[in-house]
Structures are given as structure tokens and as C-alpha cells.
Amino acid sequence: MERIPILKMGDFLLVTIQVDLYDQLAENLESDLINTISKHSSKGVLIDISAVSIIDSFMGRILGNIAVMSKIMDAQTVVVGMQPAVAITLVELGLSLNGVISALNVEKGMDLLRSKMQTSENEEHLDDNDNE
Amino acid sequence: MERIPILKMGDFLLVTIQVDLYDQLAENLESDLINTISKHSSKGVLIDISAVSIIDSFMGRILGNIAVMSKIMDAQTVVVGMQPAVAITLVELGLSLNGVISALNVEKGMDLLRSKMQTSENEEHLDDNDNE
């Protein structure tokens, strides 16, 4: 199976990573995600990595890329479901997932995205008032 | 990766099938699902098969098993995201997914589950009134 499915859930997109990412698969995922964000004007991307037992520098870079690309498309990325052992290994390897926000599980990730959407709407509202 | 992750989303559980199911994986999925339904008192199970390009009799039986098991645990199963080609092949092979309800995508599947929950609550309410 050559593509990782992207599920639309309201304003957000959900991706579950269950297989080892290799070059072509990661590339497909990045372009599919960008296209889906653009198509549905999605406001957030949730990446579930609960089935991932090791994050190496390649995977870390892919996650970082997705976060940056989504940000440019005005969508926030949250990585959810990281196994404790993976977090420990990340730190031990000195890999910091720069620019990637994380949450404990999908539900908490969605709450986080919703609160971020709320905050940015309020800020826009404040800016509008300032301009008047 | 030996297990398919099960994501809790409110009252429902979401499973995305991205890899070919073999005996052990299917067995693990069934037992994990039953345990998760019991743990969270989930009311519905969504199985996304948008990445599945062929459903054979084994996969059909697994989906049927999950639907029956979940029903016994008072949870409804909805299969979502079936590719058109898969639906055509199913009919041509004479495989009918007995007892399995389907929806076009995750969002529609969730709406379906919510409306089913609503209906069963109303029925219980009516029964209560009859008894009074």
C-alpha cells in the first residue's frame, strides 16, 4: 500500500502512521497532506505515532517538514500518542523535534488545536478593534 | 509493528487499516478492540479501510467478527472509506459483508453512529414511559 490515508474530521486532518516511512511514502504523505489541507481549508493536522516504536533522524525530519509546510498553509500540526520509550530514546539521541507540538492522545490533541484556533480568532478580533 | 492502533475519539473508537491483515495481527486487533470497548464503555467502532485495495474472504470474516463482538459489547461497528473498486470486487466475488454497516467517510460514519445512539436512547426513554 503506497499511501497513508488522511482522514478529515471537521476542521482537522488525522494521519495514523503504522508503517515504516521510506522516501517515496514520506514524499507522498507530504504532498497528499498539503493538497488535502488546501482542498478542505483544514486548520490542523493530527499525526498519531502510537504505533511507531522508533523515531530516527529521517522520521524526525519528515515530522518537522510536515509541521513547517502545514504552518505555511495556516494549519497547526500536533503529534500525538508518542510511546514513553520513544520519547526517552529521542532525548538520549539528542533529537529534538523542533517546531513540532505534541499531545498525549488524539482527544487532547484536538482540544489543543481547538484552543489554538480560539486564541488566534480572538487575536484577530482584537486586531480588528485596534484598527477601528 | 505487531498491533494496529485504536484511537479513542469521545464515545467512539477509530481503527485505520493500512497493512494486510494476517492471522496474528487480526487476532490482536479483535482482542485489543474488545478490551478498549470495555475499558472506555465505547458506543461505536469506526473501521477505516480507505487504504485497503482488496477485501478477500478472510478480511470479510474479520470485519464480520468485529461487528458481532462489538454488538455483544453494546457497540455499533461502521466500516468507512471503502474504495469504489473494492465495493465492485466484493459484489463480483459474491461476498456480502453481513451485519456490517458502512458509510462513505469517517465524518458520515460518526454522524451515523450519533444518530443511532440518539435513536436507541429515545427508544429506551419510550420503554421507560410505557412501564410507568
PDB file of N, CA and C in Angstrom, chain A residues 47-99:
ATOM      1  N   ILE A  47      -1.055  14.005  13.856  1.00  0.00           N
ATOM      2  CA  ILE A  47      -0.298  12.830  13.403  1.00  0.00           C
ATOM      3  C   ILE A  47      -0.153  11.864  14.568  1.00  0.00           C
ATOM      4  N   ASP A  48      -0.809  10.727  14.448  1.00  0.00           N
ATOM      5  CA  ASP A  48      -0.755   9.734  15.519  1.00  0.00           C
ATOM      6  C   ASP A  48       0.425   8.793  15.286  1.00  0.00           C
ATOM      7  N   ILE A  49       1.330   8.733  16.266  1.00  0.00           N
ATOM      8  CA  ILE A  49       2.510   7.870  16.112  1.00  0.00           C
ATOM      9  C   ILE A  49       2.541   6.796  17.207  1.00  0.00           C
ATOM     10  N   SER A  50       1.345   6.424  17.702  1.00  0.00           N
ATOM     11  CA  SER A  50       1.304   5.445  18.796  1.00  0.00           C
ATOM     12  C   SER A  50       1.801   4.068  18.359  1.00  0.00           C
ATOM     13  N   ALA A  51       1.800   3.817  17.037  1.00  0.00           N
ATOM     14  CA  ALA A  51       2.287   2.512  16.566  1.00  0.00           C
ATOM     15  C   ALA A  51       3.770   2.564  16.189  1.00  0.00           C
ATOM     16  N   VAL A  52       4.371   3.729  16.337  1.00  0.00           N
ATOM     17  CA  VAL A  52       5.775   3.883  15.937  1.00  0.00           C
ATOM     18  C   VAL A  52       6.666   3.548  17.130  1.00  0.00           C
ATOM     19  N   SER A  53       7.586   2.604  16.944  1.00  0.00           N
ATOM     20  CA  SER A  53       8.400   2.186  18.080  1.00  0.00           C
ATOM     21  C   SER A  53       9.789   2.821  18.073  1.00  0.00           C
ATOM     22  N   ILE A  54      10.142   3.490  16.967  1.00  0.00           N
ATOM     23  CA  ILE A  54      11.415   4.215  16.948  1.00  0.00           C
ATOM     24  C   ILE A  54      11.321   5.422  16.014  1.00  0.00           C
ATOM     25  N   ILE A  55      11.806   6.567  16.486  1.00  0.00           N
ATOM     26  CA  ILE A  55      11.868   7.742  15.616  1.00  0.00           C
ATOM     27  C   ILE A  55      13.328   8.034  15.347  1.00  0.00           C
ATOM     28  N   ASP A  56      13.747   7.878  14.110  1.00  0.00           N
ATOM     29  CA  ASP A  56      15.134   8.205  13.770  1.00  0.00           C
ATOM     30  C   ASP A  56      15.179   9.611  13.172  1.00  0.00           C
ATOM     31  N   SER A  57      16.378  10.027  12.727  1.00  0.00           N
ATOM     32  CA  SER A  57      16.502  11.407  12.256  1.00  0.00           C
ATOM     33  C   SER A  57      15.677  11.635  10.989  1.00  0.00           C
ATOM     34  N   PHE A  58      15.508  10.586  10.147  1.00  0.00           N
ATOM     35  CA  PHE A  58      14.702  10.721   8.926  1.00  0.00           C
ATOM     36  C   PHE A  58      13.249  11.028   9.276  1.00  0.00           C
ATOM     37  N   MET A  59      12.711  10.205  10.165  1.00  0.00           N
ATOM     38  CA  MET A  59      11.326  10.379  10.611  1.00  0.00           C
ATOM     39  C   MET A  59      11.143  11.739  11.295  1.00  0.00           C
ATOM     40  N   GLY A  60      12.139  12.114  12.112  1.00  0.00           N
ATOM     41  CA  GLY A  60      12.088  13.414  12.780  1.00  0.00           C
ATOM     42  C   GLY A  60      12.032  14.545  11.769  1.00  0.00           C
ATOM     43  N   ARG A  61      12.819  14.413  10.691  1.00  0.00           N
ATOM     44  CA  ARG A  61      12.851  15.455   9.675  1.00  0.00           C
ATOM     45  C   ARG A  61      11.507  15.539   8.940  1.00  0.00           C
ATOM     46  N   ILE A  62      10.931  14.362   8.646  1.00  0.00           N
ATOM     47  CA  ILE A  62       9.628  14.330   7.970  1.00  0.00           C
ATOM     48  C   ILE A  62       8.569  15.046   8.825  1.00  0.00           C
ATOM     49  N   LEU A  63       8.554  14.720  10.113  1.00  0.00           N
ATOM     50  CA  LEU A  63       7.576  15.356  11.004  1.00  0.00           C
ATOM     51  C   LEU A  63       7.786  16.873  11.030  1.00  0.00           C
ATOM     52  N   GLY A  64       9.058  17.277  11.097  1.00  0.00           N
ATOM     53  CA  GLY A  64       9.384  18.705  11.067  1.00  0.00           C
ATOM     54  C   GLY A  64       8.926  19.357   9.773  1.00  0.00           C
ATOM     55  N   ASN A  65       9.212  18.699   8.638  1.00  0.00           N
ATOM     56  CA  ASN A  65       8.781  19.217   7.319  1.00  0.00           C
ATOM     57  C   ASN A  65       7.282  19.432   7.274  1.00  0.00           C
ATOM     58  N   ILE A  66       6.542  18.409   7.721  1.00  0.00           N
ATOM     59  CA  ILE A  66       5.078  18.489   7.687  1.00  0.00           C
ATOM     60  C   ILE A  66       4.606  19.680   8.514  1.00  0.00           C
ATOM     61  N   ALA A  67       5.213  19.846   9.705  1.00  0.00           N
ATOM     62  CA  ALA A  67       4.806  20.962  10.578  1.00  0.00           C
ATOM     63  C   ALA A  67       5.040  22.301   9.887  1.00  0.00           C
ATOM     64  N   VAL A  68       6.208  22.455   9.248  1.00  0.00           N
ATOM     65  CA  VAL A  68       6.541  23.722   8.598  1.00  0.00           C
ATOM     66  C   VAL A  68       5.626  23.979   7.397  1.00  0.00           C
ATOM     67  N   MET A  69       5.456  22.944   6.555  1.00  0.00           N
ATOM     68  CA  MET A  69       4.589  23.078   5.377  1.00  0.00           C
ATOM     69  C   MET A  69       3.165  23.449   5.785  1.00  0.00           C
ATOM     70  N   SER A  70       2.643  22.739   6.799  1.00  0.00           N
ATOM     71  CA  SER A  70       1.268  22.987   7.233  1.00  0.00           C
ATOM     72  C   SER A  70       1.133  24.408   7.754  1.00  0.00           C
ATOM     73  N   LYS A  71       2.168  24.846   8.501  1.00  0.00           N
ATOM     74  CA  LYS A  71       2.159  26.200   9.073  1.00  0.00           C
ATOM     75  C   LYS A  71       2.019  27.244   7.955  1.00  0.00           C
ATOM     76  N   ILE A  72       2.754  27.017   6.861  1.00  0.00           N
ATOM     77  CA  ILE A  72       2.690  27.937   5.718  1.00  0.00           C
ATOM     78  C   ILE A  72       1.277  27.958   5.139  1.00  0.00           C
ATOM     79  N   MET A  73       0.601  26.801   5.213  1.00  0.00           N
ATOM     80  CA  MET A  73      -0.788  26.717   4.733  1.00  0.00           C
ATOM     81  C   MET A  73      -1.772  27.099   5.838  1.00  0.00           C
ATOM     82  N   ASP A  74      -1.289  27.690   6.919  1.00  0.00           N
ATOM     83  CA  ASP A  74      -2.126  28.163   8.022  1.00  0.00           C
ATOM     84  C   ASP A  74      -2.798  27.015   8.789  1.00  0.00           C
ATOM     85  N   ALA A  75      -2.111  25.886   8.890  1.00  0.00           N
ATOM     86  CA  ALA A  75      -2.636  24.775   9.696  1.00  0.00           C
ATOM     87  C   ALA A  75      -1.585  24.381  10.727  1.00  0.00           C
ATOM     88  N   GLN A  76      -2.041  24.078  11.926  1.00  0.00           N
ATOM     89  CA  GLN A  76      -1.141  23.715  13.018  1.00  0.00           C
ATOM     90  C   GLN A  76      -0.974  22.203  13.068  1.00  0.00           C
ATOM     91  N   THR A  77       0.248  21.727  13.297  1.00  0.00           N
ATOM     92  CA  THR A  77       0.469  20.275  13.386  1.00  0.00           C
ATOM     93  C   THR A  77       0.696  19.844  14.825  1.00  0.00           C
ATOM     94  N   VAL A  78       0.029  18.783  15.242  1.00  0.00           N
ATOM     95  CA  VAL A  78       0.237  18.223  16.567  1.00  0.00           C
ATOM     96  C   VAL A  78       0.537  16.728  16.430  1.00  0.00           C
ATOM     97  N   VAL A  79       1.633  16.306  17.034  1.00  0.00           N
ATOM     98  CA  VAL A  79       1.998  14.885  17.035  1.00  0.00           C
ATOM     99  C   VAL A  79       1.426  14.260  18.304  1.00  0.00           C
ATOM    100  N   VAL A  80       0.663  13.180  18.153  1.00  0.00           N
ATOM    101  CA  VAL A  80       0.017  12.590  19.330  1.00  0.00           C
ATOM    102  C   VAL A  80       0.363  11.123  19.513  1.00  0.00           C
ATOM    103  N   GLY A  81       0.265  10.672  20.770  1.00  0.00           N
ATOM    104  CA  GLY A  81       0.376   9.241  21.067  1.00  0.00           C
ATOM    105  C   GLY A  81       1.794   8.697  21.110  1.00  0.00           C
ATOM    106  N   MET A  82       2.783   9.570  21.334  1.00  0.00           N
ATOM    107  CA  MET A  82       4.160   9.055  21.364  1.00  0.00           C
ATOM    108  C   MET A  82       4.347   8.101  22.541  1.00  0.00           C
ATOM    109  N   GLN A  83       4.946   6.946  22.277  1.00  0.00           N
ATOM    110  CA  GLN A  83       5.218   5.985  23.351  1.00  0.00           C
ATOM    111  C   GLN A  83       6.325   6.535  24.254  1.00  0.00           C
ATOM    112  N   PRO A  84       6.193   6.285  25.572  1.00  0.00           N
ATOM    113  CA  PRO A  84       7.209   6.786  26.507  1.00  0.00           C
ATOM    114  C   PRO A  84       8.626   6.398  26.094  1.00  0.00           C
ATOM    115  N   ALA A  85       8.813   5.159  25.655  1.00  0.00           N
ATOM    116  CA  ALA A  85      10.154   4.683  25.276  1.00  0.00           C
ATOM    117  C   ALA A  85      10.710   5.495  24.108  1.00  0.00           C
ATOM    118  N   VAL A  86       9.816   5.902  23.188  1.00  0.00           N
ATOM    119  CA  VAL A  86      10.249   6.694  22.033  1.00  0.00           C
ATOM    120  C   VAL A  86      10.729   8.065  22.492  1.00  0.00           C
ATOM    121  N   ALA A  87      10.005   8.649  23.446  1.00  0.00           N
ATOM    122  CA  ALA A  87      10.390   9.960  23.964  1.00  0.00           C
ATOM    123  C   ALA A  87      11.764   9.888  24.625  1.00  0.00           C
ATOM    124  N   ILE A  88      11.989   8.820  25.402  1.00  0.00           N
ATOM    125  CA  ILE A  88      13.284   8.640  26.084  1.00  0.00           C
ATOM    126  C   ILE A  88      14.404   8.527  25.050  1.00  0.00           C
ATOM    127  N   THR A  89      14.173   7.692  24.036  1.00  0.00           N
ATOM    128  CA  THR A  89      15.203   7.487  23.003  1.00  0.00           C
ATOM    129  C   THR A  89      15.505   8.794  22.270  1.00  0.00           C
ATOM    130  N   LEU A  90      14.457   9.570  21.986  1.00  0.00           N
ATOM    131  CA  LEU A  90      14.636  10.851  21.293  1.00  0.00           C
ATOM    132  C   LEU A  90      15.614  11.736  22.049  1.00  0.00           C
ATOM    133  N   VAL A  91      15.382  11.824  23.349  1.00  0.00           N
ATOM    134  CA  VAL A  91      16.228  12.696  24.177  1.00  0.00           C
ATOM    135  C   VAL A  91      17.652  12.144  24.241  1.00  0.00           C
ATOM    136  N   GLU A  92      17.752  10.817  24.413  1.00  0.00           N
ATOM    137  CA  GLU A  92      19.073  10.196  24.506  1.00  0.00           C
ATOM    138  C   GLU A  92      19.881  10.372  23.217  1.00  0.00           C
ATOM    139  N   LEU A  93      19.172  10.372  22.081  1.00  0.00           N
ATOM    140  CA  LEU A  93      19.844  10.538  20.786  1.00  0.00           C
ATOM    141  C   LEU A  93      20.128  12.010  20.494  1.00  0.00           C
ATOM    142  N   GLY A  94      19.608  12.882  21.350  1.00  0.00           N
ATOM    143  CA  GLY A  94      19.815  14.312  21.138  1.00  0.00           C
ATOM    144  C   GLY A  94      18.963  14.866  20.005  1.00  0.00           C
ATOM    145  N   LEU A  95      17.895  14.128  19.627  1.00  0.00           N
ATOM    146  CA  LEU A  95      16.990  14.618  18.576  1.00  0.00           C
ATOM    147  C   LEU A  95      15.880  15.434  19.227  1.00  0.00           C
ATOM    148  N   SER A  96      15.804  16.706  18.901  1.00  0.00           N
ATOM    149  CA  SER A  96      14.663  17.468  19.406  1.00  0.00           C
ATOM    150  C   SER A  96      13.745  17.734  18.213  1.00  0.00           C
ATOM    151  N   LEU A  97      12.486  17.453  18.386  1.00  0.00           N
ATOM    152  CA  LEU A  97      11.533  17.673  17.301  1.00  0.00           C
ATOM    153  C   LEU A  97      11.193  19.161  17.251  1.00  0.00           C
ATOM    154  N   ASN A  98      12.062  19.917  16.602  1.00  0.00           N
ATOM    155  CA  ASN A  98      11.891  21.369  16.571  1.00  0.00           C
ATOM    156  C   ASN A  98      10.610  21.771  15.843  1.00  0.00           C
ATOM    157  N   GLY A  99       9.873  22.677  16.449  1.00  0.00           N
ATOM    158  CA  GLY A  99       8.677  23.206  15.793  1.00  0.00           C
ATOM    159  C   GLY A  99       7.509  22.257  15.801  1.00  0.00           C
TER     160      GLY A  99
END
